[in-house]
PDB file of C-alpha atoms in Angstrom:
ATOM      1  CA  UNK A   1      79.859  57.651  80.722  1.00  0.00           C
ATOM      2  CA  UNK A   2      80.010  61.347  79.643  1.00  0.00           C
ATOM      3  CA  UNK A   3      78.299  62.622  82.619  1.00  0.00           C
ATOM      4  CA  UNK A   4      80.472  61.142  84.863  1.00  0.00           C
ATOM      5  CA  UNK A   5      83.686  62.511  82.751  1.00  0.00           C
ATOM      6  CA  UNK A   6      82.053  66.106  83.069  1.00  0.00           C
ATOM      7  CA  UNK A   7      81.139  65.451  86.929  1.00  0.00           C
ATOM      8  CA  UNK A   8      84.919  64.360  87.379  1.00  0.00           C
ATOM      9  CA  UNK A   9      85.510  67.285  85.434  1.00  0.00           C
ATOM     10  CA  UNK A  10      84.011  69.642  87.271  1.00  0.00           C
ATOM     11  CA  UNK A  11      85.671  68.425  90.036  1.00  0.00           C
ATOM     12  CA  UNK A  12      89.070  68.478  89.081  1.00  0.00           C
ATOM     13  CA  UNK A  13      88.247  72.346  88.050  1.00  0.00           C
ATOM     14  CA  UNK A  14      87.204  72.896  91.749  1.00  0.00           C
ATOM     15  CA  UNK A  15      90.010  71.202  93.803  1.00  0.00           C
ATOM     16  CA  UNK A  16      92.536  73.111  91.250  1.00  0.00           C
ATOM     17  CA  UNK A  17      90.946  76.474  91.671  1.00  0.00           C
ATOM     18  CA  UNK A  18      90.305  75.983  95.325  1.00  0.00           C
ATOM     19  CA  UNK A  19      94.156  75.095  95.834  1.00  0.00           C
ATOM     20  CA  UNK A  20      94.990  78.543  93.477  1.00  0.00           C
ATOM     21  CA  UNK A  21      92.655  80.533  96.142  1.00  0.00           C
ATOM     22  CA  UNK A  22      94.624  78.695  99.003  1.00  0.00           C
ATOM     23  CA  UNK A  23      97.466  79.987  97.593  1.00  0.00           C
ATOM     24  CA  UNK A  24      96.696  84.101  97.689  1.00  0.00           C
ATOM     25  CA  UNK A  25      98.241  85.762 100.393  1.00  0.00           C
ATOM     26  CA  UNK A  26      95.454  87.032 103.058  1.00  0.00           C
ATOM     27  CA  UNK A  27      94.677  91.157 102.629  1.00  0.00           C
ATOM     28  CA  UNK A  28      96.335  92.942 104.974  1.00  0.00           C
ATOM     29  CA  UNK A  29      93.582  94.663 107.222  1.00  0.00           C
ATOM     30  CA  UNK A  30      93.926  98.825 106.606  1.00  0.00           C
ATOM     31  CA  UNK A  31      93.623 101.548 109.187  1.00  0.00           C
ATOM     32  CA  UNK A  32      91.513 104.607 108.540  1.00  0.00           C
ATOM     33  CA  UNK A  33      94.867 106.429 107.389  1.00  0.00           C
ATOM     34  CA  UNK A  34      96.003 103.664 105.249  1.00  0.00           C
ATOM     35  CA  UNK A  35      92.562 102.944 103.547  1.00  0.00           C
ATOM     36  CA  UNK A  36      92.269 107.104 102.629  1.00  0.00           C
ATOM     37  CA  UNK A  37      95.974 106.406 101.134  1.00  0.00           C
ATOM     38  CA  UNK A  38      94.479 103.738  99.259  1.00  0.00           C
ATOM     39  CA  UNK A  39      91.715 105.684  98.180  1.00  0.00           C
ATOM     40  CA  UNK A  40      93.880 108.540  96.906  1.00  0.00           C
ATOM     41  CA  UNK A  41      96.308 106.166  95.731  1.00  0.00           C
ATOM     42  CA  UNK A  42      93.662 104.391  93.379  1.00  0.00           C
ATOM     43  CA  UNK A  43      92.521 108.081  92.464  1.00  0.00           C
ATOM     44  CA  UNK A  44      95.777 110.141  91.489  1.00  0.00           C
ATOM     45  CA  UNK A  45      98.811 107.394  91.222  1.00  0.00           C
ATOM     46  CA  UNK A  46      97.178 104.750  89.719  1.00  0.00           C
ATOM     47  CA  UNK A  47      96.493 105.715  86.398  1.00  0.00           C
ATOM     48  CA  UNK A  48     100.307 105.381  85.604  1.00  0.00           C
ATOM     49  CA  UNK A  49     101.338 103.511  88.579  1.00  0.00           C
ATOM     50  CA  UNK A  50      98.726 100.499  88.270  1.00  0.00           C
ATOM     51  CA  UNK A  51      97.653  98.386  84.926  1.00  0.00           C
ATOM     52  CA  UNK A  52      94.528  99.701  83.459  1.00  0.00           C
ATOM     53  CA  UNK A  53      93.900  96.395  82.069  1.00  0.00           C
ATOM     54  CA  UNK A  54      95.815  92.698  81.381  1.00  0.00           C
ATOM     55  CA  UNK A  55      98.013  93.093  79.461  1.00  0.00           C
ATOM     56  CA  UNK A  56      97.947  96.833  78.599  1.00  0.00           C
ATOM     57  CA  UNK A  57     101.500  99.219  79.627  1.00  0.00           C
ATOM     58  CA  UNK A  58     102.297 100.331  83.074  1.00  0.00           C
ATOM     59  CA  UNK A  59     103.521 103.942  82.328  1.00  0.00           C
ATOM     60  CA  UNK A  60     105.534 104.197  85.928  1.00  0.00           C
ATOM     61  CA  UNK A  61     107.081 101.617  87.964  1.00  0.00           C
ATOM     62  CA  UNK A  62     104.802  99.639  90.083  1.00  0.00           C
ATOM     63  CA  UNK A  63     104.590 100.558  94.338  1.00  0.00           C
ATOM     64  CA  UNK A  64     105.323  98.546  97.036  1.00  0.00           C
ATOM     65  CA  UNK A  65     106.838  99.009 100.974  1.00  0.00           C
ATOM     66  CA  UNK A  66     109.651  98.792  99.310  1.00  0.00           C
ATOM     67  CA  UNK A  67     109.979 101.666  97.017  1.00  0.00           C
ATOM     68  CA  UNK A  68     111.730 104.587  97.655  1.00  0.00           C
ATOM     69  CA  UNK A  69     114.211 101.939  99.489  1.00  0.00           C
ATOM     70  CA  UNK A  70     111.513 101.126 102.115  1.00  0.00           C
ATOM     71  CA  UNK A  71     111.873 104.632 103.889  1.00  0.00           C
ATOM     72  CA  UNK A  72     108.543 106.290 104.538  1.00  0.00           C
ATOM     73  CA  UNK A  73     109.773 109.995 105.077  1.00  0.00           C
ATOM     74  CA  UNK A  74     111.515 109.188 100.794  1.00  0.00           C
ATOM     75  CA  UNK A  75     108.172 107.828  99.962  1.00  0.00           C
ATOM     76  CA  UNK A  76     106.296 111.258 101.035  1.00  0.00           C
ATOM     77  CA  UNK A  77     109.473 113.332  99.701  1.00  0.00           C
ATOM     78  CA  UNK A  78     109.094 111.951  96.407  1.00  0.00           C
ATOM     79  CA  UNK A  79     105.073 112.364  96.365  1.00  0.00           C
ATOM     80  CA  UNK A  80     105.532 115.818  97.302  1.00  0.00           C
ATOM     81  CA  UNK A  81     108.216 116.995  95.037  1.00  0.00           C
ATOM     82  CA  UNK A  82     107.913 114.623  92.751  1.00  0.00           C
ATOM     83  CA  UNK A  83     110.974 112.984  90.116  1.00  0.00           C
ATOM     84  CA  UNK A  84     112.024 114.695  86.539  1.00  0.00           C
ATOM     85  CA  UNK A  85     109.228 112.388  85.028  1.00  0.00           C
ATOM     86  CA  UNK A  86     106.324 112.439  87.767  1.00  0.00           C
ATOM     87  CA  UNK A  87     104.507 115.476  89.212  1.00  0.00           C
ATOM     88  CA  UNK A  88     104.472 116.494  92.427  1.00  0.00           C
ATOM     89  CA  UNK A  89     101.298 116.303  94.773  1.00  0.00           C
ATOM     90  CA  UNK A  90     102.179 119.128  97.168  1.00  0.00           C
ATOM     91  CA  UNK A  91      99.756 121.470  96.037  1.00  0.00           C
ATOM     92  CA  UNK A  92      97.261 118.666  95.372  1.00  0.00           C
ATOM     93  CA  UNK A  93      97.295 117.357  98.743  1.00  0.00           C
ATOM     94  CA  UNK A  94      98.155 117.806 102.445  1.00  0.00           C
ATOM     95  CA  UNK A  95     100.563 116.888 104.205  1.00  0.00           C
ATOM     96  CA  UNK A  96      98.461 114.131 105.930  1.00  0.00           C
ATOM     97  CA  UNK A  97      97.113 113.376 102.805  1.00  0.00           C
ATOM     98  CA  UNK A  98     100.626 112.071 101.083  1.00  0.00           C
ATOM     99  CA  UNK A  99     101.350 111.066 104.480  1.00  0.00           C
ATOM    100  CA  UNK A 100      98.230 108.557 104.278  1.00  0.00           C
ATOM    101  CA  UNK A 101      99.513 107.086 100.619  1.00  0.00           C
ATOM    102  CA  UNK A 102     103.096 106.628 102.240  1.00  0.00           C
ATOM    103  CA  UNK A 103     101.015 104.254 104.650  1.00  0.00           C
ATOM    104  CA  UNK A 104      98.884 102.605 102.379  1.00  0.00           C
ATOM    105  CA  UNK A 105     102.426 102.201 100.709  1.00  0.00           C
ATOM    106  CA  UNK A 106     103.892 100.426 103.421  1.00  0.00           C
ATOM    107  CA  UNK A 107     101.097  97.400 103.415  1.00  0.00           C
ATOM    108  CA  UNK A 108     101.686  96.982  99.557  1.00  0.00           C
ATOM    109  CA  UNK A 109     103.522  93.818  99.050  1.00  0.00           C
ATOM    110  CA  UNK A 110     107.030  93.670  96.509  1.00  0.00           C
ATOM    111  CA  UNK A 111     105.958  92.374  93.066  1.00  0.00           C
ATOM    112  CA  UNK A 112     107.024  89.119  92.044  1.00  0.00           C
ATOM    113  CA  UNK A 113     110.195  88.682  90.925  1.00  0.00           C
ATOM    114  CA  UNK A 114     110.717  88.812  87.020  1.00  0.00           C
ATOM    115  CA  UNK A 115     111.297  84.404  87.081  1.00  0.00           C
ATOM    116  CA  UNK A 116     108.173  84.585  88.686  1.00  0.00           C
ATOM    117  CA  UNK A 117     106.160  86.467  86.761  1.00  0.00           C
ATOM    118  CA  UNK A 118     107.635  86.553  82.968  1.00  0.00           C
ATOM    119  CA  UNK A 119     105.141  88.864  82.033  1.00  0.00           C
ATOM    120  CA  UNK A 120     106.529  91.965  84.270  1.00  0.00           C
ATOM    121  CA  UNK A 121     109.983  91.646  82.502  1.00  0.00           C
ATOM    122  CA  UNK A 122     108.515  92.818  78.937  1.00  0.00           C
ATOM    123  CA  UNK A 123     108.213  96.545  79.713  1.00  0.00           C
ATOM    124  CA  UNK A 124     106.459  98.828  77.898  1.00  0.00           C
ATOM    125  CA  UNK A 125     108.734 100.388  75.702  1.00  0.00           C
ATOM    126  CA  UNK A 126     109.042 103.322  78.033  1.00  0.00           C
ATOM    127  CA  UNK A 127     112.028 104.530  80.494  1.00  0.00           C
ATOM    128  CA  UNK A 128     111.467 103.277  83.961  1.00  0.00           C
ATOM    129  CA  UNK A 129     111.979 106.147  86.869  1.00  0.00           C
TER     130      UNK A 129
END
């Protein structure tokens, strides 16, 4: 009797996890110029822009196609130049470098909403740009 409660077990785990992994949206495939914006991306934004762990502080606001209202020339002003709290990356990079993270910006889907996801309307304490 117990081995067939932990077969049916297992099972149950399987079909539930297999309809969670049905669920995740499909990766969007990246061109050469979006995966170096990626890489850079990961590299020099992500420290603040990404979570370092669960459940650990986001220091900036996460990135998506739609930041910077959507537009791609405010996404490469604003990685240039830079805001009052965030440094700019002109002297870091080229301009076909911050280019390259606009695109990689554009194939970044919008969070989930805040009813979706209850644990992105905690912050972290800090001042959102």
């Amino acid at each position: 009797m117990m081995r067939v409660l932990r077969v049916a077990s297992a099972v149950a785990a399987v079909v539930v996890a297999g309809g969670a992994f049905a669920q995740q949206p499909q990766p969007v495939k990246l061109d050469e110029t979006q995966t170096l914006g990626r890489n850079l991306f990961l590299q020099s934004c992500g420290e603040c822009h990404l979570l370092p762990q669960l459940g650990a502080p986001r220091y900036a606001p996460q990135l998506s196609r739609d930041s910077a209202g959507g537009q791609e020339s405010a996404m490469r002003e604003v990685i240039a130049n830079g805001t009052p709290r965030m440094p700019g990356f002109k002297y870091n990079f080229t301009p076909q470098q911050i280019a390259a993270i606009a695109s990689y910006l554009k194939t970044v889907p919008p969070a989930a909403s805040a009813a979706q996801n209850p644990g992105a309307a905690r912050g972290n304490g800090r001042d959102q740009d």
